[in-house]
Amino acid sequence: MSEAENLSFEPDWRFWLIYVSLCLISFAAAVDNTIVFTALPSITRAIGGSNHYIWIANSYVIASTAVMPLFGQVSNIFGRRVPSIIAVTIFALGSGIAGGASNVAMLIIGRAIQGVGCGGIFVLLDIIICDLVPLRWRGQYLGPIVGAGGLGSTLGPVLGGALVKAGWRWVFYITLPFSGLALLVMTIYLNLKHDREPSWRQKLIRTDLPGNALFVASITAILVGLIMGGVTYPWSSYHVLVPIVLGCVGWVSFHVYQMSPTWCPEPTIPPRLFRNRTSTICFILSFLSGMLLEWIVYFYPLYFQALKGASPLRSGINTLPFNACLMPAAMIAGVMMSKTGHYRPLHITAYALVAVGLGLNATLDAASSTVTWVFFQIILALGIGCTFVTLLPAIQAGLPESDVASATSLYAFFRSFGFIWGVTIPSLILNFRIDKGLYTISDPIVRDLMANGGAYEFIAGGNIQHLPTTTMVQVLELYTVALRLSWLASIAFALLGFFLVLGEKHIELRKELDTDYGLQDMEGHDKQADAVDEVKVLDVRSENILP
């Protein structure tokens, strides 16, 4: 057995300072992602622009998703430190602009700037952890980062509801202290090695500016179409179809451009990332995981409000079993992968649990007991949580360490892109089934309110429970059938994930950390590289010892 096989990871105090700062900024970015949901009605009342609420909420999502691959390439060229500081600074700047907005346009711009910073933060957090921690132990250390983000996402709506009482601007200002503390620690201690170009001009030449511009424009067009569809315009409207079609054409053109070494010598998303079967499968799994997570988060409140008559606040409380178990499941999965070195059994178990949980959800109706839906949520949380920290190391296992940034940014993009589809697909299914079954509703006024995409909005404010008994029973039955169809449709995506896992290959998770972006000591030396070199020397010496 070589010395490399006996290596263990023992981080020092500087690592822990950086690690805690990463957890803080992960928490702040996740809070900002969800805090606006409960505060949005108060914000639009105070600043106006109730007709633009969809852009106040989603400009953030569009901006954060579209720029993720760009931050991956930039971190390869400029190093990890400068892009990380810039991302946090952009995030803080956007928070300040949104909090100080005097009109709805300024608020939307602030939210978009926040989104750009957040997209960089989520990508660079994972990249930095991968630079500091050997592959074998990455899941273990990614777990608390994900946990901090999950806690922020869970507390965001609660904080939004509480802070709006003191003034809606605090909904955005609350992230500034976390950003400031993270910036302080990063500026002082985040000293990571990277190959330095002689000038910024040469760095900019290396950056794939045309490719990134095409990618950002294409993804933005697709997301704009998906977000407007069924909300601002009907799905058949050219306002929806044109941006989606143009975005898809642009996305395909982007990948064709990336494959040309003449036009694109240093691609943002290198085609070689897809040549490893396991890595390619896990990219798809990350999309499915993000989509199914959003599907669950989107439809459980709908179930509670429609069939149980719960208020928005109560429906949020009722989803606590899922949110409370999600992050512990991720951390346990990360530790198990670090201990065993195997990810494939965890992926099989995860998607099997999700498929079972979604199938059980299809049995829910207005009479389902609390114990029933709590148990179903726990099953889903165990499955989804297991994928949070085990997919990225599996992607990286089949790729060299030099591709860590590109692979990590693409993984983050697919996961975030899945979030949008996790709302779009179930919404289409729900509205389709509601429209198809409207003939069963005897009240013509109720039929009109629920038709053409009005099914979700009709639930708000407890409208169903205030209906006459006969109409209420009819409406509840129609929502029960529509929700069941949506849950059944989601099983297909979970089963797709399960069968894709069968195509994965076991690849040994490296215990050595051979990276060009290691943590420098106070004199500027690369500590991880020195450790790996020391192991190599020991291996050579042991091979030269005669028996």
mmCIF file of N, CA and C in Angstrom, residues 152-208:
data_model
loop_
_atom_site.group_PDB
_atom_site.id
_atom_site.type_symbol
_atom_site.label_atom_id
_atom_site.label_comp_id
_atom_site.label_asym_id
_atom_site.label_seq_id
_atom_site.Cartn_x
_atom_site.Cartn_y
_atom_site.Cartn_z
ATOM 1 N N GLY A 152 -30.634 28.772 4.878
ATOM 2 C CA GLY A 152 -30.979 30.096 4.384
ATOM 3 C C GLY A 152 -32.242 30.085 3.544
ATOM 4 N N SER A 153 -32.379 29.070 2.676
ATOM 5 C CA SER A 153 -33.581 28.962 1.844
ATOM 6 C C SER A 153 -34.826 28.754 2.691
ATOM 7 N N THR A 154 -34.686 27.969 3.764
ATOM 8 C CA THR A 154 -35.823 27.690 4.646
ATOM 9 C C THR A 154 -36.223 28.918 5.453
ATOM 10 N N LEU A 155 -35.214 29.641 5.952
ATOM 11 C CA LEU A 155 -35.495 30.802 6.799
ATOM 12 C C LEU A 155 -35.850 32.049 5.986
ATOM 13 N N GLY A 156 -35.501 32.052 4.696
ATOM 14 C CA GLY A 156 -35.737 33.229 3.870
ATOM 15 C C GLY A 156 -37.161 33.748 3.914
ATOM 16 N N PRO A 157 -38.172 32.901 3.619
ATOM 17 C CA PRO A 157 -39.556 33.397 3.659
ATOM 18 C C PRO A 157 -39.978 33.882 5.045
ATOM 19 N N VAL A 158 -39.501 33.197 6.094
ATOM 20 C CA VAL A 158 -39.846 33.601 7.458
ATOM 21 C C VAL A 158 -39.236 34.965 7.774
ATOM 22 N N LEU A 159 -37.947 35.119 7.421
ATOM 23 C CA LEU A 159 -37.278 36.404 7.647
ATOM 24 C C LEU A 159 -37.933 37.517 6.836
ATOM 25 N N GLY A 160 -38.334 37.184 5.610
ATOM 26 C CA GLY A 160 -38.993 38.179 4.777
ATOM 27 C C GLY A 160 -40.279 38.677 5.403
ATOM 28 N N GLY A 161 -41.074 37.748 5.946
ATOM 29 C CA GLY A 161 -42.316 38.139 6.597
ATOM 30 C C GLY A 161 -42.083 38.980 7.841
ATOM 31 N N ALA A 162 -40.992 38.679 8.577
ATOM 32 C CA ALA A 162 -40.697 39.413 9.808
ATOM 33 C C ALA A 162 -40.093 40.783 9.511
ATOM 34 N N LEU A 163 -39.148 40.836 8.565
ATOM 35 C CA LEU A 163 -38.437 42.084 8.290
ATOM 36 C C LEU A 163 -39.318 43.130 7.608
ATOM 37 N N VAL A 164 -40.302 42.658 6.840
ATOM 38 C CA VAL A 164 -41.134 43.610 6.113
ATOM 39 C C VAL A 164 -41.928 44.489 7.071
ATOM 40 N N LYS A 165 -42.122 44.026 8.293
ATOM 41 C CA LYS A 165 -42.824 44.832 9.296
ATOM 42 C C LYS A 165 -41.988 46.036 9.714
ATOM 43 N N ALA A 166 -40.666 45.856 9.704
ATOM 44 C CA ALA A 166 -39.782 46.969 10.045
ATOM 45 C C ALA A 166 -39.513 47.869 8.841
ATOM 46 N N GLY A 167 -39.884 47.417 7.672
ATOM 47 C CA GLY A 167 -39.625 48.169 6.442
ATOM 48 C C GLY A 167 -39.105 47.216 5.384
ATOM 49 N N TRP A 168 -39.707 47.247 4.191
ATOM 50 C CA TRP A 168 -39.373 46.256 3.174
ATOM 51 C C TRP A 168 -37.917 46.330 2.726
ATOM 52 N N ARG A 169 -37.278 47.492 2.893
ATOM 53 C CA ARG A 169 -35.890 47.635 2.444
ATOM 54 C C ARG A 169 -34.950 46.719 3.214
ATOM 55 N N TRP A 170 -35.310 46.385 4.455
ATOM 56 C CA TRP A 170 -34.462 45.500 5.255
ATOM 57 C C TRP A 170 -34.447 44.076 4.711
ATOM 58 N N VAL A 171 -35.423 43.764 3.884
ATOM 59 C CA VAL A 171 -35.426 42.448 3.238
ATOM 60 C C VAL A 171 -34.161 42.266 2.400
ATOM 61 N N PHE A 172 -33.649 43.362 1.825
ATOM 62 C CA PHE A 172 -32.435 43.311 1.010
ATOM 63 C C PHE A 172 -31.188 43.695 1.797
ATOM 64 N N TYR A 173 -31.326 44.612 2.733
ATOM 65 C CA TYR A 173 -30.169 45.051 3.512
ATOM 66 C C TYR A 173 -29.644 43.969 4.457
ATOM 67 N N ILE A 174 -30.490 42.995 4.826
ATOM 68 C CA ILE A 174 -30.104 42.000 5.832
ATOM 69 C C ILE A 174 -28.895 41.183 5.398
ATOM 70 N N THR A 175 -28.657 41.049 4.079
ATOM 71 C CA THR A 175 -27.533 40.234 3.607
ATOM 72 C C THR A 175 -26.208 40.987 3.633
ATOM 73 N N LEU A 176 -26.244 42.295 3.807
ATOM 74 C CA LEU A 176 -25.011 43.087 3.745
ATOM 75 C C LEU A 176 -24.004 42.736 4.844
ATOM 76 N N PRO A 177 -24.408 42.542 6.116
ATOM 77 C CA PRO A 177 -23.411 42.163 7.134
ATOM 78 C C PRO A 177 -22.708 40.846 6.811
ATOM 79 N N PHE A 178 -23.450 39.868 6.308
ATOM 80 C CA PHE A 178 -22.836 38.584 5.945
ATOM 81 C C PHE A 178 -21.842 38.778 4.798
ATOM 82 N N SER A 179 -22.220 39.580 3.831
ATOM 83 C CA SER A 179 -21.325 39.842 2.706
ATOM 84 C C SER A 179 -20.059 40.548 3.172
ATOM 85 N N GLY A 180 -20.217 41.532 4.055
ATOM 86 C CA GLY A 180 -19.055 42.270 4.552
ATOM 87 C C GLY A 180 -18.092 41.386 5.313
ATOM 88 N N LEU A 181 -18.616 40.514 6.177
ATOM 89 C CA LEU A 181 -17.755 39.614 6.939
ATOM 90 C C LEU A 181 -17.039 38.632 6.019
ATOM 91 N N ALA A 182 -17.770 38.079 5.042
ATOM 92 C CA ALA A 182 -17.153 37.150 4.091
ATOM 93 C C ALA A 182 -16.060 37.842 3.287
ATOM 94 N N LEU A 183 -16.305 39.078 2.862
ATOM 95 C CA LEU A 183 -15.300 39.829 2.108
ATOM 96 C C LEU A 183 -14.042 40.068 2.934
ATOM 97 N N LEU A 184 -14.213 40.373 4.203
ATOM 98 C CA LEU A 184 -13.065 40.615 5.077
ATOM 99 C C LEU A 184 -12.187 39.374 5.180
ATOM 100 N N VAL A 185 -12.815 38.234 5.429
ATOM 101 C CA VAL A 185 -12.053 36.986 5.564
ATOM 102 C C VAL A 185 -11.402 36.607 4.241
ATOM 103 N N MET A 186 -12.134 36.728 3.145
ATOM 104 C CA MET A 186 -11.586 36.373 1.831
ATOM 105 C C MET A 186 -10.396 37.258 1.464
ATOM 106 N N THR A 187 -10.512 38.542 1.722
ATOM 107 C CA THR A 187 -9.443 39.475 1.372
ATOM 108 C C THR A 187 -8.148 39.149 2.110
ATOM 109 N N ILE A 188 -8.282 38.747 3.371
ATOM 110 C CA ILE A 188 -7.095 38.497 4.190
ATOM 111 C C ILE A 188 -6.546 37.085 4.010
ATOM 112 N N TYR A 189 -7.429 36.093 3.976
ATOM 113 C CA TYR A 189 -6.973 34.706 4.087
ATOM 114 C C TYR A 189 -7.156 33.855 2.830
ATOM 115 N N LEU A 190 -7.962 34.300 1.861
ATOM 116 C CA LEU A 190 -8.209 33.465 0.682
ATOM 117 C C LEU A 190 -7.081 33.680 -0.325
ATOM 118 N N ASN A 191 -5.923 33.119 -0.011
ATOM 119 C CA ASN A 191 -4.751 33.224 -0.879
ATOM 120 C C ASN A 191 -4.533 31.890 -1.580
ATOM 121 N N LEU A 192 -5.010 31.808 -2.804
ATOM 122 C CA LEU A 192 -4.926 30.576 -3.567
ATOM 123 C C LEU A 192 -3.979 30.759 -4.740
ATOM 124 N N LYS A 193 -3.184 29.739 -4.997
ATOM 125 C CA LYS A 193 -2.208 29.787 -6.071
ATOM 126 C C LYS A 193 -2.895 29.702 -7.433
ATOM 127 N N HIS A 194 -2.374 30.421 -8.432
ATOM 128 C CA HIS A 194 -2.802 30.221 -9.807
ATOM 129 C C HIS A 194 -1.729 30.767 -10.747
ATOM 130 N N ASP A 195 -1.724 30.259 -11.976
ATOM 131 C CA ASP A 195 -0.759 30.720 -12.966
ATOM 132 C C ASP A 195 -1.129 32.126 -13.405
ATOM 133 N N ARG A 196 -0.221 33.059 -13.229
ATOM 134 C CA ARG A 196 -0.501 34.458 -13.514
ATOM 135 C C ARG A 196 -0.005 34.843 -14.910
ATOM 136 N N GLU A 197 -0.928 35.396 -15.698
ATOM 137 C CA GLU A 197 -0.552 35.919 -17.011
ATOM 138 C C GLU A 197 0.206 37.245 -16.815
ATOM 139 N N PRO A 198 1.097 37.595 -17.752
ATOM 140 C CA PRO A 198 1.853 38.848 -17.613
ATOM 141 C C PRO A 198 0.966 40.091 -17.553
ATOM 142 N N SER A 199 -0.210 40.058 -18.200
ATOM 143 C CA SER A 199 -1.044 41.255 -18.222
ATOM 144 C C SER A 199 -2.525 40.863 -18.226
ATOM 145 N N TRP A 200 -3.372 41.830 -17.834
ATOM 146 C CA TRP A 200 -4.808 41.620 -17.871
ATOM 147 C C TRP A 200 -5.296 41.483 -19.301
ATOM 148 N N ARG A 201 -4.621 42.125 -20.237
ATOM 149 C CA ARG A 201 -5.020 42.019 -21.642
ATOM 150 C C ARG A 201 -4.928 40.576 -22.125
ATOM 151 N N GLN A 202 -3.849 39.877 -21.743
ATOM 152 C CA GLN A 202 -3.705 38.478 -22.139
ATOM 153 C C GLN A 202 -4.760 37.601 -21.478
ATOM 154 N N LYS A 203 -5.141 37.950 -20.253
ATOM 155 C CA LYS A 203 -6.205 37.198 -19.589
ATOM 156 C C LYS A 203 -7.536 37.381 -20.313
ATOM 157 N N LEU A 204 -7.823 38.610 -20.714
ATOM 158 C CA LEU A 204 -9.070 38.877 -21.417
ATOM 159 C C LEU A 204 -9.107 38.176 -22.770
ATOM 160 N N ILE A 205 -7.940 38.085 -23.435
ATOM 161 C CA ILE A 205 -7.868 37.379 -24.713
ATOM 162 C C ILE A 205 -8.221 35.904 -24.534
ATOM 163 N N ARG A 206 -7.768 35.327 -23.422
ATOM 164 C CA ARG A 206 -8.072 33.920 -23.131
ATOM 165 C C ARG A 206 -9.555 33.689 -22.830
ATOM 166 N N THR A 207 -10.224 34.702 -22.316
ATOM 167 C CA THR A 207 -11.634 34.562 -21.955
ATOM 168 C C THR A 207 -12.495 34.470 -23.210
ATOM 169 N N ASP A 208 -13.380 33.511 -23.232
ATOM 170 C CA ASP A 208 -14.245 33.288 -24.394
ATOM 171 C C ASP A 208 -15.426 34.261 -24.349
#
